[in-house]
Amino acid sequence: MPLAVSIQNLHKTYGGTMEALKGVDLSIVEGDFFALLGPNGAGKTTIISILTGLVVKTSGDVRVFGASLDTDSSRAKSYIGVVPQEFNFNIFEKVLDIVVNQAGYYGVPRAEALKRAEVVLQELGLWEKRAEMAQKLSGGMKRRLMIARALVHRPRLLILDEPTAGVDVELRRSMWDFLRTLNAEGTTIILTTHYLEEAEQLCRNVAVIHKGEIVANEPMETLLRHHGDKRLEDIFIELVQGDALTPGLSKASPLNQ
Amino acid sequence: MDSSRILIAYYTIVRKDVVRMLRLWKQTFLPSVTTTTLYFLVFGTFIGSQLTAIHGFSYIQFIVPGLVMMSIITNAYSNTSTALFMAKFQRNLDEMLVSPTPEWVIVLGYVTAGIVRGLIIGILVLLTSLFFTHLLVHNILVLFSALILTCVLFSLAGFLNAMFAESFDSIAIVPTFILTPLTYLGGVFYSIEQFPHVWQSVSLLNPILYMVNAFRYGFLGISDVNIGMAFVVLISLTILLLGMILWLFKKGAGLKR
């Protein structure tokens, strides 16, 4: 299976002293629904930000569908759509403009961008709000707008950084269905979330990062089985507490071989 | 990213900012027109009518090019500094940074929008000046070159300011404490020939003097400095700033983490 993401020996040090990533190795196959889990400050967002070009890595090799971030960053970025943790659109812009402009940054002609924007906004139930300023949307609508914006250039890899934070149960379930459909249609998805039930429900493979290091990297089923069919939440707590880490667990991952 | 996609991304950045400045015309265009109208009225008509001619031109004819240049400098600068800082502050700059749009296209897009605002303001202030005096054009090529180069230079300077600005204060400090004094001391209201020799030499260290005089030469055919030298200063500073910005952007300074 070709790799969607290949990360080797990735290091990031902030301000010369704060080592956020300590030699991360991670491989994500094309078509995967992959969970990247970890406590706050573990390094999840740093990995995502490096992948998307918002953070400059200190060292290591990062490839997206074979395109290197060092030598072919433009191609690497063109494959990615990202839904960040925090709302980061211009709240004074109209919903349609936000989506259409995003397509423009990826080189999609305006006429085509308008058609695509209509499709994604319809799919996410925001078409009726297209002429509204973003600041007038509810929290759930803002989340969906960020997904629409990330999808308008039809990325092969969708990265979702805590996409359902602060979203009510009903909307969360409908977002899950939407993401499952998207993944079934061939989009590789990386999900970070603090709702471990969400990762368990959606993801086939999982990596747990703790203090800048990958402490587990397994198919979800294997991870659950290795820990005696405990709940993912209990396994996660064991892993990030460190002393309960099963030696060699991450090395055992078929994704790292 | 191929050239047609780069062109679409560039157009998207420019279009977005031009739409913004036109939508906010009461904040972007009206203040400069109002202020220069007062300058024309007070300095040009009331006080100027009592002053002797400078290089054979009435005082108001003498100050019109300088006042136009003053408005262009302020507007080109504040357009890029405000637009980029707001995009940084709201984090919607990430929309561009995660896209495959090359860094130089982002810079070019913001600078082009700064040029558009500078040109619109220049035309509006010139039209306003027609209510107070008649305009002469000595050399349209010099006039237009000085106008465009000044817009480019100060758009770049605004971009650099916003790259490092951490707060709204940071983008207000430079125009208030550096640009405005340099502009007032840059020969807008006087010829440096009226100064003692020492102060003439000190004035020659002020880059804005060269811009004002090149522009004035385009209108009236008079200048306190050599026109060739004025363009050398303008072009050198433009190349220096552009090089600095592209280098810093590549390293992620101020915009990436």
mmCIF file with all atom_site columns, N, CA, C and O in Angstrom, chain A residues 71-111:
data_model
loop_
_atom_site.group_PDB
_atom_site.id
_atom_site.type_symbol
_atom_site.label_atom_id
_atom_site.label_alt_id
_atom_site.label_comp_id
_atom_site.label_asym_id
_atom_site.label_entity_id
_atom_site.label_seq_id
_atom_site.pdbx_PDB_ins_code
_atom_site.Cartn_x
_atom_site.Cartn_y
_atom_site.Cartn_z
_atom_site.occupancy
_atom_site.B_iso_or_equiv
_atom_site.pdbx_formal_charge
_atom_site.auth_seq_id
_atom_site.auth_comp_id
_atom_site.auth_asym_id
_atom_site.auth_atom_id
_atom_site.pdbx_PDB_model_num
ATOM 1   N N  . THR A 1 71  ? 12.056  19.482 -0.477  1.00 0.00 ? 71  THR A N  1
ATOM 2   C CA . THR A 1 71  ? 12.386  19.751 -1.883  1.00 0.00 ? 71  THR A CA 1
ATOM 3   C C  . THR A 1 71  ? 11.172  19.977 -2.769  1.00 0.00 ? 71  THR A C  1
ATOM 4   O O  . THR A 1 71  ? 11.297  20.519 -3.860  1.00 0.00 ? 71  THR A O  1
ATOM 5   N N  . ASP A 1 72  ? 9.991   19.563 -2.302  1.00 0.00 ? 72  ASP A N  1
ATOM 6   C CA . ASP A 1 72  ? 8.799   19.692 -3.145  1.00 0.00 ? 72  ASP A CA 1
ATOM 7   C C  . ASP A 1 72  ? 7.596   20.062 -2.272  1.00 0.00 ? 72  ASP A C  1
ATOM 8   O O  . ASP A 1 72  ? 6.538   19.435 -2.354  1.00 0.00 ? 72  ASP A O  1
ATOM 9   N N  . SER A 1 73  ? 7.794   21.096 -1.453  1.00 0.00 ? 73  SER A N  1
ATOM 10  C CA . SER A 1 73  ? 6.761   21.416 -0.452  1.00 0.00 ? 73  SER A CA 1
ATOM 11  C C  . SER A 1 73  ? 5.451   21.841 -1.098  1.00 0.00 ? 73  SER A C  1
ATOM 12  O O  . SER A 1 73  ? 4.378   21.578 -0.580  1.00 0.00 ? 73  SER A O  1
ATOM 13  N N  . SER A 1 74  ? 5.552   22.484 -2.250  1.00 0.00 ? 74  SER A N  1
ATOM 14  C CA . SER A 1 74  ? 4.336   22.947 -2.921  1.00 0.00 ? 74  SER A CA 1
ATOM 15  C C  . SER A 1 74  ? 3.440   21.755 -3.290  1.00 0.00 ? 74  SER A C  1
ATOM 16  O O  . SER A 1 74  ? 2.230   21.779 -3.039  1.00 0.00 ? 74  SER A O  1
ATOM 17  N N  . ARG A 1 75  ? 4.061   20.698 -3.845  1.00 0.00 ? 75  ARG A N  1
ATOM 18  C CA . ARG A 1 75  ? 3.278   19.516 -4.221  1.00 0.00 ? 75  ARG A CA 1
ATOM 19  C C  . ARG A 1 75  ? 2.763   18.813 -2.953  1.00 0.00 ? 75  ARG A C  1
ATOM 20  O O  . ARG A 1 75  ? 1.605   18.411 -2.889  1.00 0.00 ? 75  ARG A O  1
ATOM 21  N N  . ALA A 1 76  ? 3.639   18.713 -1.949  1.00 0.00 ? 76  ALA A N  1
ATOM 22  C CA . ALA A 1 76  ? 3.230   18.057 -0.703  1.00 0.00 ? 76  ALA A CA 1
ATOM 23  C C  . ALA A 1 76  ? 2.004   18.768 -0.103  1.00 0.00 ? 76  ALA A C  1
ATOM 24  O O  . ALA A 1 76  ? 1.025   18.114 0.283   1.00 0.00 ? 76  ALA A O  1
ATOM 25  N N  . LYS A 1 77  ? 2.067   20.106 -0.070  1.00 0.00 ? 77  LYS A N  1
ATOM 26  C CA . LYS A 1 77  ? 0.959   20.854 0.533   1.00 0.00 ? 77  LYS A CA 1
ATOM 27  C C  . LYS A 1 77  ? -0.324  20.743 -0.292  1.00 0.00 ? 77  LYS A C  1
ATOM 28  O O  . LYS A 1 77  ? -1.423  20.824 0.257   1.00 0.00 ? 77  LYS A O  1
ATOM 29  N N  . SER A 1 78  ? -0.172  20.603 -1.608  1.00 0.00 ? 78  SER A N  1
ATOM 30  C CA . SER A 1 78  ? -1.361  20.563 -2.460  1.00 0.00 ? 78  SER A CA 1
ATOM 31  C C  . SER A 1 78  ? -2.209  19.316 -2.174  1.00 0.00 ? 78  SER A C  1
ATOM 32  O O  . SER A 1 78  ? -3.389  19.280 -2.498  1.00 0.00 ? 78  SER A O  1
ATOM 33  N N  . TYR A 1 79  ? -1.614  18.292 -1.566  1.00 0.00 ? 79  TYR A N  1
ATOM 34  C CA . TYR A 1 79  ? -2.356  17.060 -1.264  1.00 0.00 ? 79  TYR A CA 1
ATOM 35  C C  . TYR A 1 79  ? -3.157  17.167 0.038   1.00 0.00 ? 79  TYR A C  1
ATOM 36  O O  . TYR A 1 79  ? -3.985  16.319 0.313   1.00 0.00 ? 79  TYR A O  1
ATOM 37  N N  . ILE A 1 80  ? -2.828  18.196 0.838   1.00 0.00 ? 80  ILE A N  1
ATOM 38  C CA . ILE A 1 80  ? -3.368  18.228 2.213   1.00 0.00 ? 80  ILE A CA 1
ATOM 39  C C  . ILE A 1 80  ? -4.517  19.231 2.370   1.00 0.00 ? 80  ILE A C  1
ATOM 40  O O  . ILE A 1 80  ? -4.460  20.346 1.851   1.00 0.00 ? 80  ILE A O  1
ATOM 41  N N  . GLY A 1 81  ? -5.528  18.816 3.117   1.00 0.00 ? 81  GLY A N  1
ATOM 42  C CA . GLY A 1 81  ? -6.539  19.743 3.596   1.00 0.00 ? 81  GLY A CA 1
ATOM 43  C C  . GLY A 1 81  ? -6.485  19.687 5.112   1.00 0.00 ? 81  GLY A C  1
ATOM 44  O O  . GLY A 1 81  ? -6.345  18.598 5.677   1.00 0.00 ? 81  GLY A O  1
ATOM 45  N N  . VAL A 1 82  ? -6.563  20.830 5.771   1.00 0.00 ? 82  VAL A N  1
ATOM 46  C CA . VAL A 1 82  ? -6.399  20.801 7.230   1.00 0.00 ? 82  VAL A CA 1
ATOM 47  C C  . VAL A 1 82  ? -7.537  21.534 7.940   1.00 0.00 ? 82  VAL A C  1
ATOM 48  O O  . VAL A 1 82  ? -7.961  22.607 7.503   1.00 0.00 ? 82  VAL A O  1
ATOM 49  N N  . VAL A 1 83  ? -8.027  20.893 8.978   1.00 0.00 ? 83  VAL A N  1
ATOM 50  C CA . VAL A 1 83  ? -9.035  21.523 9.843   1.00 0.00 ? 83  VAL A CA 1
ATOM 51  C C  . VAL A 1 83  ? -8.368  21.746 11.195  1.00 0.00 ? 83  VAL A C  1
ATOM 52  O O  . VAL A 1 83  ? -8.169  20.801 11.954  1.00 0.00 ? 83  VAL A O  1
ATOM 53  N N  . PRO A 1 84  ? -7.964  22.974 11.476  1.00 0.00 ? 84  PRO A N  1
ATOM 54  C CA . PRO A 1 84  ? -7.222  23.208 12.716  1.00 0.00 ? 84  PRO A CA 1
ATOM 55  C C  . PRO A 1 84  ? -8.115  23.171 13.959  1.00 0.00 ? 84  PRO A C  1
ATOM 56  O O  . PRO A 1 84  ? -9.340  23.172 13.865  1.00 0.00 ? 84  PRO A O  1
ATOM 57  N N  . GLN A 1 85  ? -7.412  23.177 15.088  1.00 0.00 ? 85  GLN A N  1
ATOM 58  C CA . GLN A 1 85  ? -8.095  23.106 16.372  1.00 0.00 ? 85  GLN A CA 1
ATOM 59  C C  . GLN A 1 85  ? -8.957  24.347 16.627  1.00 0.00 ? 85  GLN A C  1
ATOM 60  O O  . GLN A 1 85  ? -10.072 24.261 17.086  1.00 0.00 ? 85  GLN A O  1
ATOM 61  N N  . GLU A 1 86  ? -8.379  25.515 16.315  1.00 0.00 ? 86  GLU A N  1
ATOM 62  C CA . GLU A 1 86  ? -9.071  26.771 16.614  1.00 0.00 ? 86  GLU A CA 1
ATOM 63  C C  . GLU A 1 86  ? -9.621  27.386 15.326  1.00 0.00 ? 86  GLU A C  1
ATOM 64  O O  . GLU A 1 86  ? -9.040  27.196 14.264  1.00 0.00 ? 86  GLU A O  1
ATOM 65  N N  . PHE A 1 87  ? -10.713 28.137 15.491  1.00 0.00 ? 87  PHE A N  1
ATOM 66  C CA . PHE A 1 87  ? -11.270 28.821 14.317  1.00 0.00 ? 87  PHE A CA 1
ATOM 67  C C  . PHE A 1 87  ? -10.225 29.809 13.799  1.00 0.00 ? 87  PHE A C  1
ATOM 68  O O  . PHE A 1 87  ? -9.737  30.656 14.547  1.00 0.00 ? 87  PHE A O  1
ATOM 69  N N  . ASN A 1 88  ? -9.896  29.700 12.528  1.00 0.00 ? 88  ASN A N  1
ATOM 70  C CA . ASN A 1 88  ? -8.855  30.592 12.019  1.00 0.00 ? 88  ASN A CA 1
ATOM 71  C C  . ASN A 1 88  ? -9.235  31.211 10.681  1.00 0.00 ? 88  ASN A C  1
ATOM 72  O O  . ASN A 1 88  ? -8.403  31.381 9.816   1.00 0.00 ? 88  ASN A O  1
ATOM 73  N N  . PHE A 1 89  ? -10.539 31.504 10.544  1.00 0.00 ? 89  PHE A N  1
ATOM 74  C CA . PHE A 1 89  ? -10.930 32.241 9.335   1.00 0.00 ? 89  PHE A CA 1
ATOM 75  C C  . PHE A 1 89  ? -11.214 33.686 9.719   1.00 0.00 ? 89  PHE A C  1
ATOM 76  O O  . PHE A 1 89  ? -11.348 34.014 10.904  1.00 0.00 ? 89  PHE A O  1
ATOM 77  N N  . ASN A 1 90  ? -11.301 34.533 8.694   1.00 0.00 ? 90  ASN A N  1
ATOM 78  C CA . ASN A 1 90  ? -11.618 35.930 8.939   1.00 0.00 ? 90  ASN A CA 1
ATOM 79  C C  . ASN A 1 90  ? -13.112 36.025 9.255   1.00 0.00 ? 90  ASN A C  1
ATOM 80  O O  . ASN A 1 90  ? -13.950 35.770 8.388   1.00 0.00 ? 90  ASN A O  1
ATOM 81  N N  . ILE A 1 91  ? -13.407 36.400 10.475  1.00 0.00 ? 91  ILE A N  1
ATOM 82  C CA . ILE A 1 91  ? -14.811 36.392 10.912  1.00 0.00 ? 91  ILE A CA 1
ATOM 83  C C  . ILE A 1 91  ? -15.650 37.440 10.181  1.00 0.00 ? 91  ILE A C  1
ATOM 84  O O  . ILE A 1 91  ? -16.866 37.396 10.213  1.00 0.00 ? 91  ILE A O  1
ATOM 85  N N  . PHE A 1 92  ? -14.971 38.391 9.524   1.00 0.00 ? 92  PHE A N  1
ATOM 86  C CA . PHE A 1 92  ? -15.717 39.434 8.811   1.00 0.00 ? 92  PHE A CA 1
ATOM 87  C C  . PHE A 1 92  ? -15.943 39.076 7.333   1.00 0.00 ? 92  PHE A C  1
ATOM 88  O O  . PHE A 1 92  ? -16.499 39.849 6.582   1.00 0.00 ? 92  PHE A O  1
ATOM 89  N N  . GLU A 1 93  ? -15.473 37.898 6.950   1.00 0.00 ? 93  GLU A N  1
ATOM 90  C CA . GLU A 1 93  ? -15.689 37.462 5.567   1.00 0.00 ? 93  GLU A CA 1
ATOM 91  C C  . GLU A 1 93  ? -16.953 36.624 5.470   1.00 0.00 ? 93  GLU A C  1
ATOM 92  O O  . GLU A 1 93  ? -17.354 35.975 6.441   1.00 0.00 ? 93  GLU A O  1
ATOM 93  N N  . LYS A 1 94  ? -17.519 36.612 4.257   1.00 0.00 ? 94  LYS A N  1
ATOM 94  C CA . LYS A 1 94  ? -18.714 35.789 4.046   1.00 0.00 ? 94  LYS A CA 1
ATOM 95  C C  . LYS A 1 94  ? -18.303 34.325 3.895   1.00 0.00 ? 94  LYS A C  1
ATOM 96  O O  . LYS A 1 94  ? -17.203 34.037 3.421   1.00 0.00 ? 94  LYS A O  1
ATOM 97  N N  . VAL A 1 95  ? -19.224 33.448 4.291   1.00 0.00 ? 95  VAL A N  1
ATOM 98  C CA . VAL A 1 95  ? -18.952 32.003 4.265   1.00 0.00 ? 95  VAL A CA 1
ATOM 99  C C  . VAL A 1 95  ? -18.474 31.560 2.876   1.00 0.00 ? 95  VAL A C  1
ATOM 100 O O  . VAL A 1 95  ? -17.451 30.885 2.742   1.00 0.00 ? 95  VAL A O  1
ATOM 101 N N  . LEU A 1 96  ? -19.195 31.980 1.852   1.00 0.00 ? 96  LEU A N  1
ATOM 102 C CA . LEU A 1 96  ? -18.831 31.561 0.483   1.00 0.00 ? 96  LEU A CA 1
ATOM 103 C C  . LEU A 1 96  ? -17.444 32.073 0.106   1.00 0.00 ? 96  LEU A C  1
ATOM 104 O O  . LEU A 1 96  ? -16.643 31.347 -0.490  1.00 0.00 ? 96  LEU A O  1
ATOM 105 N N  . ASP A 1 97  ? -17.156 33.315 0.456   1.00 0.00 ? 97  ASP A N  1
ATOM 106 C CA . ASP A 1 97  ? -15.840 33.892 0.105   1.00 0.00 ? 97  ASP A CA 1
ATOM 107 C C  . ASP A 1 97  ? -14.699 33.121 0.769   1.00 0.00 ? 97  ASP A C  1
ATOM 108 O O  . ASP A 1 97  ? -13.651 32.916 0.164   1.00 0.00 ? 97  ASP A O  1
ATOM 109 N N  . ILE A 1 98  ? -14.910 32.720 2.016   1.00 0.00 ? 98  ILE A N  1
ATOM 110 C CA . ILE A 1 98  ? -13.862 31.975 2.736   1.00 0.00 ? 98  ILE A CA 1
ATOM 111 C C  . ILE A 1 98  ? -13.512 30.693 1.975   1.00 0.00 ? 98  ILE A C  1
ATOM 112 O O  . ILE A 1 98  ? -12.348 30.382 1.755   1.00 0.00 ? 98  ILE A O  1
ATOM 113 N N  . VAL A 1 99  ? -14.545 29.995 1.546   1.00 0.00 ? 99  VAL A N  1
ATOM 114 C CA . VAL A 1 99  ? -14.320 28.711 0.861   1.00 0.00 ? 99  VAL A CA 1
ATOM 115 C C  . VAL A 1 99  ? -13.741 28.943 -0.539  1.00 0.00 ? 99  VAL A C  1
ATOM 116 O O  . VAL A 1 99  ? -12.785 28.273 -0.945  1.00 0.00 ? 99  VAL A O  1
ATOM 117 N N  . VAL A 1 100 ? -14.296 29.906 -1.250  1.00 0.00 ? 100 VAL A N  1
ATOM 118 C CA . VAL A 1 100 ? -13.834 30.164 -2.633  1.00 0.00 ? 100 VAL A CA 1
ATOM 119 C C  . VAL A 1 100 ? -12.388 30.679 -2.634  1.00 0.00 ? 100 VAL A C  1
ATOM 120 O O  . VAL A 1 100 ? -11.570 30.254 -3.455  1.00 0.00 ? 100 VAL A O  1
ATOM 121 N N  . ASN A 1 101 ? -12.072 31.565 -1.705  1.00 0.00 ? 101 ASN A N  1
ATOM 122 C CA . ASN A 1 101 ? -10.690 32.075 -1.640  1.00 0.00 ? 101 ASN A CA 1
ATOM 123 C C  . ASN A 1 101 ? -9.700  30.957 -1.337  1.00 0.00 ? 101 ASN A C  1
ATOM 124 O O  . ASN A 1 101 ? -8.607  30.926 -1.886  1.00 0.00 ? 101 ASN A O  1
ATOM 125 N N  . GLN A 1 102 ? -10.121 30.043 -0.447  1.00 0.00 ? 102 GLN A N  1
ATOM 126 C CA . GLN A 1 102 ? -9.219  28.941 -0.114  1.00 0.00 ? 102 GLN A CA 1
ATOM 127 C C  . GLN A 1 102 ? -8.911  28.124 -1.367  1.00 0.00 ? 102 GLN A C  1
ATOM 128 O O  . GLN A 1 102 ? -7.763  27.742 -1.598  1.00 0.00 ? 102 GLN A O  1
ATOM 129 N N  . ALA A 1 103 ? -9.930  27.886 -2.184  1.00 0.00 ? 103 ALA A N  1
ATOM 130 C CA . ALA A 1 103 ? -9.703  27.154 -3.439  1.00 0.00 ? 103 ALA A CA 1
ATOM 131 C C  . ALA A 1 103 ? -8.724  27.931 -4.317  1.00 0.00 ? 103 ALA A C  1
ATOM 132 O O  . ALA A 1 103 ? -7.854  27.347 -4.964  1.00 0.00 ? 103 ALA A O  1
ATOM 133 N N  . GLY A 1 104 ? -8.857  29.241 -4.307  1.00 0.00 ? 104 GLY A N  1
ATOM 134 C CA . GLY A 1 104 ? -7.958  30.091 -5.104  1.00 0.00 ? 104 GLY A CA 1
ATOM 135 C C  . GLY A 1 104 ? -6.505  29.934 -4.704  1.00 0.00 ? 104 GLY A C  1
ATOM 136 O O  . GLY A 1 104 ? -5.615  29.918 -5.562  1.00 0.00 ? 104 GLY A O  1
ATOM 137 N N  . TYR A 1 105 ? -6.245  29.801 -3.412  1.00 0.00 ? 105 TYR A N  1
ATOM 138 C CA . TYR A 1 105 ? -4.857  29.638 -2.949  1.00 0.00 ? 105 TYR A CA 1
ATOM 139 C C  . TYR A 1 105 ? -4.248  28.325 -3.453  1.00 0.00 ? 105 TYR A C  1
ATOM 140 O O  . TYR A 1 105 ? -3.044  28.171 -3.464  1.00 0.00 ? 105 TYR A O  1
ATOM 141 N N  . TYR A 1 106 ? -5.124  27.391 -3.812  1.00 0.00 ? 106 TYR A N  1
ATOM 142 C CA . TYR A 1 106 ? -4.641  26.116 -4.358  1.00 0.00 ? 106 TYR A CA 1
ATOM 143 C C  . TYR A 1 106 ? -4.667  26.127 -5.885  1.00 0.00 ? 106 TYR A C  1
ATOM 144 O O  . TYR A 1 106 ? -4.464  25.093 -6.514  1.00 0.00 ? 106 TYR A O  1
ATOM 145 N N  . GLY A 1 107 ? -4.958  27.292 -6.453  1.00 0.00 ? 107 GLY A N  1
ATOM 146 C CA . GLY A 1 107 ? -4.909  27.432 -7.907  1.00 0.00 ? 107 GLY A CA 1
ATOM 147 C C  . GLY A 1 107 ? -6.156  26.953 -8.620  1.00 0.00 ? 107 GLY A C  1
ATOM 148 O O  . GLY A 1 107 ? -6.125  26.720 -9.830  1.00 0.00 ? 107 GLY A O  1
ATOM 149 N N  . VAL A 1 108 ? -7.275  26.820 -7.892  1.00 0.00 ? 108 VAL A N  1
ATOM 150 C CA . VAL A 1 108 ? -8.524  26.421 -8.542  1.00 0.00 ? 108 VAL A CA 1
ATOM 151 C C  . VAL A 1 108 ? -9.166  27.675 -9.159  1.00 0.00 ? 108 VAL A C  1
ATOM 152 O O  . VAL A 1 108 ? -9.387  28.663 -8.440  1.00 0.00 ? 108 VAL A O  1
ATOM 153 N N  . PRO A 1 109 ? -9.454  27.659 -10.467 1.00 0.00 ? 109 PRO A N  1
ATOM 154 C CA . PRO A 1 109 ? -10.065 28.848 -11.090 1.00 0.00 ? 109 PRO A CA 1
ATOM 155 C C  . PRO A 1 109 ? -11.384 29.230 -10.404 1.00 0.00 ? 109 PRO A C  1
ATOM 156 O O  . PRO A 1 109 ? -12.114 28.343 -9.929  1.00 0.00 ? 109 PRO A O  1
ATOM 157 N N  . ARG A 1 110 ? -11.668 30.526 -10.385 1.00 0.00 ? 110 ARG A N  1
ATOM 158 C CA . ARG A 1 110 ? -12.789 31.040 -9.601  1.00 0.00 ? 110 ARG A CA 1
ATOM 159 C C  . ARG A 1 110 ? -14.134 30.391 -9.976  1.00 0.00 ? 110 ARG A C  1
ATOM 160 O O  . ARG A 1 110 ? -14.920 30.037 -9.087  1.00 0.00 ? 110 ARG A O  1
ATOM 161 N N  . ALA A 1 111 ? -14.385 30.215 -11.273 1.00 0.00 ? 111 ALA A N  1
ATOM 162 C CA . ALA A 1 111 ? -15.670 29.634 -11.691 1.00 0.00 ? 111 ALA A CA 1
ATOM 163 C C  . ALA A 1 111 ? -15.793 28.206 -11.141 1.00 0.00 ? 111 ALA A C  1
ATOM 164 O O  . ALA A 1 111 ? -16.853 27.819 -10.631 1.00 0.00 ? 111 ALA A O  1
#
